[in-house]
C-alpha positions as a Python dict, from the first residue, in 0.01 Angstrom:
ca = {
    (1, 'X'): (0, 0, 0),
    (2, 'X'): (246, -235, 191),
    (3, 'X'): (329, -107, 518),
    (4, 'X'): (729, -5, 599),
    (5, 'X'): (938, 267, 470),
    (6, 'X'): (1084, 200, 169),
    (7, 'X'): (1483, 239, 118),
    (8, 'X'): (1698, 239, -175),
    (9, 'X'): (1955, -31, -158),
    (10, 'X'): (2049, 19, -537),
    (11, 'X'): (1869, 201, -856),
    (12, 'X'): (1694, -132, -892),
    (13, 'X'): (1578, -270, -587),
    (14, 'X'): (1335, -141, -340),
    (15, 'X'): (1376, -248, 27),
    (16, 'X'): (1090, -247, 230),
    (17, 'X'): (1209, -194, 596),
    (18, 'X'): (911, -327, 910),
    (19, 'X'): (944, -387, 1293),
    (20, 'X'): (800, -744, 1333),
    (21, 'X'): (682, -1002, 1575),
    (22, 'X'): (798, -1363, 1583),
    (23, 'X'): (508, -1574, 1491),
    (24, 'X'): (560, -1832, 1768),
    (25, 'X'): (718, -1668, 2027),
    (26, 'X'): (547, -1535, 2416),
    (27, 'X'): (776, -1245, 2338),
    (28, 'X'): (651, -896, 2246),
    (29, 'X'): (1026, -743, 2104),
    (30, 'X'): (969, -612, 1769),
    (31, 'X'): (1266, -756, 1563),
    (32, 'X'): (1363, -587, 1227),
    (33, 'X'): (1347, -719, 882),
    (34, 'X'): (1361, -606, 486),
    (35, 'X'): (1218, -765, 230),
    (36, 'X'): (1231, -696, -173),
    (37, 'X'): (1054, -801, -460),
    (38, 'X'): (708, -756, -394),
    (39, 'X'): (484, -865, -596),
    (40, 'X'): (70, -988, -591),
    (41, 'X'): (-6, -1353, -606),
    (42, 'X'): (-320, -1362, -488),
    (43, 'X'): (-658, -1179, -336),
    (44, 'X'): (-973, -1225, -231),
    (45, 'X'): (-1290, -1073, 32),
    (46, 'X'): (-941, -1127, 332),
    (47, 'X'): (-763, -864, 155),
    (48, 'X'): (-404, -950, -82),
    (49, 'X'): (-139, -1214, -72),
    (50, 'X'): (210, -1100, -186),
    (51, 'X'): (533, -1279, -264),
    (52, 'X'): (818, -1085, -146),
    (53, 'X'): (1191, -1204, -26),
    (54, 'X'): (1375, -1152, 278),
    (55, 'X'): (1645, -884, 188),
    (56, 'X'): (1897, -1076, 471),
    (57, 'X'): (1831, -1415, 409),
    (58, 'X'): (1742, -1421, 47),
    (59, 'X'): (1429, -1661, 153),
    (60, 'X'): (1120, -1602, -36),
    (61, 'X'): (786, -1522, 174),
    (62, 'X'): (410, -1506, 186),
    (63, 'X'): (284, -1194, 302),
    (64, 'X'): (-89, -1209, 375),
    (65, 'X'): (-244, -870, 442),
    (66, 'X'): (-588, -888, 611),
    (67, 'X'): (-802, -593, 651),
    (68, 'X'): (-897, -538, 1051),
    (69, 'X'): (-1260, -533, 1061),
    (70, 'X'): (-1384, -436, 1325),
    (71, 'X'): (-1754, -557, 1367),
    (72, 'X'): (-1600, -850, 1308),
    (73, 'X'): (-1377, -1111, 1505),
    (74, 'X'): (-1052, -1209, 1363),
    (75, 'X'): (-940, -1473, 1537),
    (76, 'X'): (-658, -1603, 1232),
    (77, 'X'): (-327, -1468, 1421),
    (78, 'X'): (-436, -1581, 1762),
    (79, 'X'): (-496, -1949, 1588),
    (80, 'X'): (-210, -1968, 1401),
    (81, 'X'): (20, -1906, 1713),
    (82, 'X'): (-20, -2216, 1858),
    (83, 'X'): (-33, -2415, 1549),
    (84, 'X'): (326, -2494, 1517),
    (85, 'X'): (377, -2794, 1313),
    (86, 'X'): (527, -2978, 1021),
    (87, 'X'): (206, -2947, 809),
    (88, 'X'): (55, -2604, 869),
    (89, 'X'): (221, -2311, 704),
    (90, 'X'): (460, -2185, 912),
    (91, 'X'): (379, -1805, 1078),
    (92, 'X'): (758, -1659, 1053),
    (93, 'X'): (638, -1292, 1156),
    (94, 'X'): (343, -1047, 1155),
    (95, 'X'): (236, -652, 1221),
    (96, 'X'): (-32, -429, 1221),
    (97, 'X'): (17, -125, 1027),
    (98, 'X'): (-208, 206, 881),
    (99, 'X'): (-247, 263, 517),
    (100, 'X'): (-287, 590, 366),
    (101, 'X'): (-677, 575, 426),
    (102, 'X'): (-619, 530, 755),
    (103, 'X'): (-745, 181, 769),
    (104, 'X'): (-571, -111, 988),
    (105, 'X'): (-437, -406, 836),
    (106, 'X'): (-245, -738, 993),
    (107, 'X'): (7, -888, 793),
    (108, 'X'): (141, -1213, 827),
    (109, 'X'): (446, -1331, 719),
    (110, 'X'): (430, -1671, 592),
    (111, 'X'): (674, -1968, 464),
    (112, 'X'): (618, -1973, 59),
    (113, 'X'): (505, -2240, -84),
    (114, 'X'): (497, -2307, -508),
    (115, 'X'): (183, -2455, -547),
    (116, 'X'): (-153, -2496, -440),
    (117, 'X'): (-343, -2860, -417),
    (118, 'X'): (-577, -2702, -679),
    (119, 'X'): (-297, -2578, -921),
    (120, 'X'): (-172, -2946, -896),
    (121, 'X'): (-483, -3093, -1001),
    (122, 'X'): (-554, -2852, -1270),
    (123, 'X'): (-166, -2921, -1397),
    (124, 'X'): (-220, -3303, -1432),
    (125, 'X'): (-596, -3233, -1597),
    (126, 'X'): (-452, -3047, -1867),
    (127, 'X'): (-281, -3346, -1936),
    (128, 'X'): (-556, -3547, -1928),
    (129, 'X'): (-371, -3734, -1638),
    (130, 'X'): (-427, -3726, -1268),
    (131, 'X'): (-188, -3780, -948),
    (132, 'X'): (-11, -4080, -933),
    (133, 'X'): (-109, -4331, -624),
    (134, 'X'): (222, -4255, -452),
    (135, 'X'): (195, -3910, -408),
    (136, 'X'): (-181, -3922, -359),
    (137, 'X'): (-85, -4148, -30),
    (138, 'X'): (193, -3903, 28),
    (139, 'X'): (-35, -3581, 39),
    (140, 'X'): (-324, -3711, 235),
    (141, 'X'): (-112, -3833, 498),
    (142, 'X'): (14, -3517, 599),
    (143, 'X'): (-357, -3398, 537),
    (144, 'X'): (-479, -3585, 789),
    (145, 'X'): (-149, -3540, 1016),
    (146, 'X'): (-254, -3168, 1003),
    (147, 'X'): (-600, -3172, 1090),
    (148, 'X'): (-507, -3440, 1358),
    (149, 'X'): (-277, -3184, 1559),
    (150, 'X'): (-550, -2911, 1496),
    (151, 'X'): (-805, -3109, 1627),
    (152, 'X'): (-555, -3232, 1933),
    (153, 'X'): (-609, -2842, 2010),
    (154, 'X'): (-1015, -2830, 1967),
    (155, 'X'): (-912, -2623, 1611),
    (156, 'X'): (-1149, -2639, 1343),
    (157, 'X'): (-1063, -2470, 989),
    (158, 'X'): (-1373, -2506, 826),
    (159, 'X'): (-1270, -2424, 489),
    (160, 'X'): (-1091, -2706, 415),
    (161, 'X'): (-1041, -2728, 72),
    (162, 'X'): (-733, -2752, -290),
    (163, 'X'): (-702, -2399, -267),
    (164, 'X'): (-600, -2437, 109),
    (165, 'X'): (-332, -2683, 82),
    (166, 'X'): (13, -2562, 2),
    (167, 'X'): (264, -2802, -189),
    (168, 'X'): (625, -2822, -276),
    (169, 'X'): (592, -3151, -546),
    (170, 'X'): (982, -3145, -546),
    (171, 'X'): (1004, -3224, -171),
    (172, 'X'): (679, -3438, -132),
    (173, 'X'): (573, -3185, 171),
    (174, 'X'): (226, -3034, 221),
    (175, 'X'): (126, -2779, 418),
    (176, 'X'): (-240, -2656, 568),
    (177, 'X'): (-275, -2269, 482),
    (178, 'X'): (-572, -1981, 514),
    (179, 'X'): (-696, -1955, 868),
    (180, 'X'): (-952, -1707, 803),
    (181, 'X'): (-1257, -1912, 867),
    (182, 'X'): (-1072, -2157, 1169),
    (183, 'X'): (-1185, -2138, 1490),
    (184, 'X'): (-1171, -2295, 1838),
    (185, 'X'): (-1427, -2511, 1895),
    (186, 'X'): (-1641, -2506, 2270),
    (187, 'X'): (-1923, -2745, 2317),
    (188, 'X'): (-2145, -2467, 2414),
    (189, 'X'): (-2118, -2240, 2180),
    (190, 'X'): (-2313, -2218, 1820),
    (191, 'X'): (-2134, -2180, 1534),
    (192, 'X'): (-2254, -2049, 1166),
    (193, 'X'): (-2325, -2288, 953),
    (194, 'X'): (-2276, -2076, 633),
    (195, 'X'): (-1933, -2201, 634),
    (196, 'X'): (-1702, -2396, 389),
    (197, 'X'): (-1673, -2393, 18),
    (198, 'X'): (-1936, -2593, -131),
    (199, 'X'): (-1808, -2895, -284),
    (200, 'X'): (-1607, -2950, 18),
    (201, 'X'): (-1909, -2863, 300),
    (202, 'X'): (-2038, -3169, 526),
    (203, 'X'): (-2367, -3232, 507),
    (204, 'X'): (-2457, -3121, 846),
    (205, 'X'): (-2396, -2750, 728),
    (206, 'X'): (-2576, -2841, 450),
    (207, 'X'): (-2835, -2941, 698),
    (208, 'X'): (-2794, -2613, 893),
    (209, 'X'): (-2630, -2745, 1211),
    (210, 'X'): (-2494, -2503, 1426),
    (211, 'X'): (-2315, -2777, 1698),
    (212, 'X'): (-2093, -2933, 1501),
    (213, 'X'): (-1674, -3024, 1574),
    (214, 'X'): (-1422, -3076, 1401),
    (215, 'X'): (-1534, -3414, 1211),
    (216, 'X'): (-1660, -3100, 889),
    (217, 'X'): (-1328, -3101, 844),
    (218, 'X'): (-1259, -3478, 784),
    (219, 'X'): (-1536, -3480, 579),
    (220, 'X'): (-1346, -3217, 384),
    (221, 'X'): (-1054, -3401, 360),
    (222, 'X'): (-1210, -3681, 204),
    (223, 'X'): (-1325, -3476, -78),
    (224, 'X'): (-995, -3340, -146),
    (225, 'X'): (-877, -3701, -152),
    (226, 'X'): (-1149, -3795, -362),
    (227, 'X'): (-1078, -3471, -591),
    (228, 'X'): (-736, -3586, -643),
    (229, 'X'): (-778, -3960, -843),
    (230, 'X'): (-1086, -3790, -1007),
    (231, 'X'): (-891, -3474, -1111),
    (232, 'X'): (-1226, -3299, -1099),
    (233, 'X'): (-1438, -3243, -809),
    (234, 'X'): (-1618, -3521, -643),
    (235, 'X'): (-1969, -3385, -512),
    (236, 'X'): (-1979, -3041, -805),
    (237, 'X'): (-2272, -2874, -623),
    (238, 'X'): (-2482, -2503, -756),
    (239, 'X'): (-2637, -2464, -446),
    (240, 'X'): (-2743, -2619, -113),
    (241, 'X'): (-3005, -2889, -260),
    (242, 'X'): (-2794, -2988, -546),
    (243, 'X'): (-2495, -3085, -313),
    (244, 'X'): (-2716, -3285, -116),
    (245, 'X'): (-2830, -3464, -445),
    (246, 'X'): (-2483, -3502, -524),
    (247, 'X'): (-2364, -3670, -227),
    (248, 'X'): (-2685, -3877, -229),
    (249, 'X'): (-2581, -4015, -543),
    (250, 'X'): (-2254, -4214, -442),
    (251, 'X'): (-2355, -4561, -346),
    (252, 'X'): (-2119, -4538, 5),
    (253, 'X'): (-2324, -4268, 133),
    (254, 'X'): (-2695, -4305, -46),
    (255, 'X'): (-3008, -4122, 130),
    (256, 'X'): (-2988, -4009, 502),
    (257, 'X'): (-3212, -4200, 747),
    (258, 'X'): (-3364, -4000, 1000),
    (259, 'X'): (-3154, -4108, 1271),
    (260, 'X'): (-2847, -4000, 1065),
    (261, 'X'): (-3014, -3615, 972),
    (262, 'X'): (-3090, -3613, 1386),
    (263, 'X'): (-2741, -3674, 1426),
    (264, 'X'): (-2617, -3402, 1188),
    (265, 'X'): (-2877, -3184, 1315),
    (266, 'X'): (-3155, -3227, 1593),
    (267, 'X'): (-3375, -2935, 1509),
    (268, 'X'): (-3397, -3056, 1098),
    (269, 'X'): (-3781, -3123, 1051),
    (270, 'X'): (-3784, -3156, 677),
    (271, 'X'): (-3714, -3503, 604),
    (272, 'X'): (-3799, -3474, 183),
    (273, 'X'): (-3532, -3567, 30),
    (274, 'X'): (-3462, -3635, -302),
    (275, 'X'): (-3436, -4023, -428),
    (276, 'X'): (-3193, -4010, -672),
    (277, 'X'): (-3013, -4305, -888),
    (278, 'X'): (-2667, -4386, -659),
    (279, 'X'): (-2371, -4495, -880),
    (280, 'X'): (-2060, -4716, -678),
    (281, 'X'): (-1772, -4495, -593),
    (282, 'X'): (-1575, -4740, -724),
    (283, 'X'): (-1700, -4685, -1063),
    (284, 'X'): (-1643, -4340, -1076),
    (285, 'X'): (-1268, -4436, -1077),
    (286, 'X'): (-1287, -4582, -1372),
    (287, 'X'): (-1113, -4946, -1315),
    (288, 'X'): (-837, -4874, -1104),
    (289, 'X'): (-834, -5081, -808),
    (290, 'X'): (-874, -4856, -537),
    (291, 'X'): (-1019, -5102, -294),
    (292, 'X'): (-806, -4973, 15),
    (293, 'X'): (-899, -4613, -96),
    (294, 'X'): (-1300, -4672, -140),
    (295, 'X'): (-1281, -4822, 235),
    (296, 'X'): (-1087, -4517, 349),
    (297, 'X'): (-1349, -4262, 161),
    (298, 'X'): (-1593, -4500, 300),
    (299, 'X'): (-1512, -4426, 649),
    (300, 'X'): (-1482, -4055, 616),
    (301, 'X'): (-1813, -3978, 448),
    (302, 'X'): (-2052, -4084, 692),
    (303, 'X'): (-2354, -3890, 749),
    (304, 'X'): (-2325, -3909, 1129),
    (305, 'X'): (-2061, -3752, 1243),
    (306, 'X'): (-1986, -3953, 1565),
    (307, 'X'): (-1927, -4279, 1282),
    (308, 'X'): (-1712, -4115, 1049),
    (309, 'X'): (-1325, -4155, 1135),
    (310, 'X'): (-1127, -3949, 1300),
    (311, 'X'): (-804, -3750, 1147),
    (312, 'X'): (-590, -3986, 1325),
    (313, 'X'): (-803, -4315, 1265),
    (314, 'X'): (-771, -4262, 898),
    (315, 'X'): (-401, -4184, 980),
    (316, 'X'): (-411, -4564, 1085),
    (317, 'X'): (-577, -4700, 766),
    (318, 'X'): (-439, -4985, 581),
    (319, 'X'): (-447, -4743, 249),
    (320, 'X'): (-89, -4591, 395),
    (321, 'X'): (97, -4872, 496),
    (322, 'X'): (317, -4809, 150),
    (323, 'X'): (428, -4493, 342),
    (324, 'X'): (542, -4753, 656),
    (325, 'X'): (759, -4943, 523),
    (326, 'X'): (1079, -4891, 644),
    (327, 'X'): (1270, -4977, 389),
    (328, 'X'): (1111, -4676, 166),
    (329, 'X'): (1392, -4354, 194),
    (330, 'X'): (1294, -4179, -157),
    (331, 'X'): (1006, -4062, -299),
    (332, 'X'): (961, -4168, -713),
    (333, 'X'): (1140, -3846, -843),
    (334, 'X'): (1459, -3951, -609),
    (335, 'X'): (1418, -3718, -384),
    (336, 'X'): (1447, -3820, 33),
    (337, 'X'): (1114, -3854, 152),
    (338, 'X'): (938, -3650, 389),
    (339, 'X'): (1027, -3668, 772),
    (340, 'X'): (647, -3834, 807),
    (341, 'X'): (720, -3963, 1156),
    (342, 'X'): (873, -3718, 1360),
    (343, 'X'): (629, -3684, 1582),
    (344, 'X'): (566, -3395, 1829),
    (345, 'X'): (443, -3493, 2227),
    (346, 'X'): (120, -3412, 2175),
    (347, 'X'): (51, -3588, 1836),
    (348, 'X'): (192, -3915, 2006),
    (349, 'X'): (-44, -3886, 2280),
    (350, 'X'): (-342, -3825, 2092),
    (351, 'X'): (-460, -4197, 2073),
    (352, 'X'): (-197, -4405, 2179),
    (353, 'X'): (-396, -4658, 2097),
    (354, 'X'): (-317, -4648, 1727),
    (355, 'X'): (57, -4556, 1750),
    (356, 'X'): (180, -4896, 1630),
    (357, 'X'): (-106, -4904, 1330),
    (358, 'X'): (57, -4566, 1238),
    (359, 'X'): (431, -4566, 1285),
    (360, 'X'): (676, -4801, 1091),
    (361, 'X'): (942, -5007, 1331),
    (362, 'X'): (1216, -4748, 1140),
    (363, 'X'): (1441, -4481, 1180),
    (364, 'X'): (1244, -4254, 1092),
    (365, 'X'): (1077, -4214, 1504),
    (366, 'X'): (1388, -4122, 1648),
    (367, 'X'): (1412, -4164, 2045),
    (368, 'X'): (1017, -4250, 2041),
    (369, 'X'): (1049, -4608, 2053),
    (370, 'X'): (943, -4638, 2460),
    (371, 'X'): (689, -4362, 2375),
    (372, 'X'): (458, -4496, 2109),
    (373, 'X'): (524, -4860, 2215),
    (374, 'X'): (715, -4960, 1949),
    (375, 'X'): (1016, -5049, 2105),
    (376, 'X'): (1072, -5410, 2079),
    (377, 'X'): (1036, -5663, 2427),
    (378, 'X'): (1297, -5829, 2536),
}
């Protein structure tokens, strides 16, 4: 049952009524808003998703209503407060309310988005066609953008996958979504390693590591990226062995040495592994030439964690200058393209370093010339 008294603006049209908090603000005033048109688009073991639309503004909405637990932690509305940015779904509002069973429930009022990364895929497959290179470059930069300002924050969403990635093919934008499993992450502290969907888990879960950062998540995003010229997934395990076996058997990545399974995971004694036959990445593309892609993947699945690239090193690859050039305003449908480089402080200070491998001598930095070092010398 949603929460809010319903009231009858016409014969046809339900208005739900709710006090609300901003998502992003350090204020506690409940604000007011109505929304219409509810409907279910979604559910899982979190609880439902609706798709409603604001009664004032006539702006449709997410609302994600998550059953309050308690022998549990939830720690999804106190991580998605401070993750204000261009490629994580934006937190508009959320409450708490009681259903009829007496049961608590946090809802979150969320920016809609028309597709999932998944839905995308399975569109093009039907078709017997997958994402065009463009768009490909398009999506995983803003990806990796994402994860870059999450990890920034010592963030860690661990569950990284297509059905977590929010897209709006029409503007070219992406957003990260479904903070369930994220997490902040301390050096001390263990963490489960149950965690991730399958074909998208690094291999030191796999391995049962309970130190780990947020490099599972890079690893992640390189299977998404992988997922996306294959159209299918790109390491299809049934279960914990037969992931390993799959990873094993793309040339790039091969068997784990020792050194490489201590690095994933120090207290991992059993070192029988499978030896499987590897086949080159570059086959499983079938022809194109993907040679700046295979050296990004490349770099991203690494056993060792400490060697595989960074968000914001693979932010700096050679596979998205295209997206640099400054000459490039529209995407291939016509439409402008994304606002890729508008930067926020803390994004430009994360490796400064890489700033000019990563932002285009354009317009598109506005007023960030002195900052990122691009300004010219004179």
């Amino acid at each position: 049952m949603m929460a809010g008294k319903p009231l009858m603006k016409s014969s046809t049209k339900n208005v739900t009524c709710v006090k609300v908090k901003p998502g992003y603000s350090n204020s506690n005033k409940e604000i007011e808003i109505r929304y219409i048109d509810t409907k279910v688009i979604g559910s899982g073991s979190f609880g439902m998703v609706y798709m409603a639309k604001l009664y004032d503004t006539n702006e449709n909405v997410a609302i994600k209503k998550v059953y309050q637990d308690k022998r549990f932690k939830n720690r999804e509305l106190q991580i998605m407060r401070r993750l204000e940015h261009p490629n994580i779904i934006r937190l508009m509002y959320y409450y708490y309310a009681v259903d009829n069973t007496n049961e608590e429930y946090l809802y979150l009022v969320l920016e809609f988005f028309p597709k999932t990364v998944h839905q995308l895929i399975k569109a093009y497959a039907q078709t017997g066609h997958v994402l065009d290179l463009f768009n490909i470059k398009l999506y995983m930069f803003q990806l990796f953008r994402g994860l870059s300002f999450m990890s920034s924050l010592n963030i860690c969403h661990r569950d990284i996958k297509p059905h977590n990635l929010l897209v709006n093919p029409e503007k070219g934008t992406l957003r990260i979504c479904d903070f369930g499993s994220a997490k902040v992450m301390n050096n001390d502290d263990t963490n489960v390693s149950y965690i991730c969907s399958r074909y998208y888990r690094a291999p030191e879960l796999i391995f049962g590591a309970v130190y780990y950062t947020t490099k599972i998540d890079v690893w992640s995003a390189g299977t998404v990226m992988a997922e996306l010229f294959l159209g299918k997934p790109l390491f299809p395990g049934d279960s914990a062995v037969h992931q390993l076996v799959e990873i094993i058997k793309v040339s790039i990545i091969g068997t784990p040495s020792k050194e490489e399974i201590y690095a994933m995971n120090q207290n991992y004694k059993d070192f029988k592994l499978p030896t499987v036959k590897s086949v080159p990445l570059e086959k499983l593309f079938k022809g194109r030439s993907l040679h700046s892609a295979v050296n990004l993947l490349n770099s991203l699945f690494r056993y060792n964690p400490s060697a595989r690239s960074s968000a914001i090193e693979a932010l700096a690859h050679p596979f998205f200058d295209e997206l640099r050039n400054p000459e490039l305003e529209e995407m291939p449908n016509g439409r402008l393209m994304p606002r890729l480089f508008d930067w926020l402080e803390r994004e430009v200070n994360i490796r400064p370093d890489l700033n000019k491998k990563i932002f285009p001598r354009s317009k598109y930095v506005p007023n960030c010339e002195e900052i990122i070092g691009l300004k010219e010398d004179t």
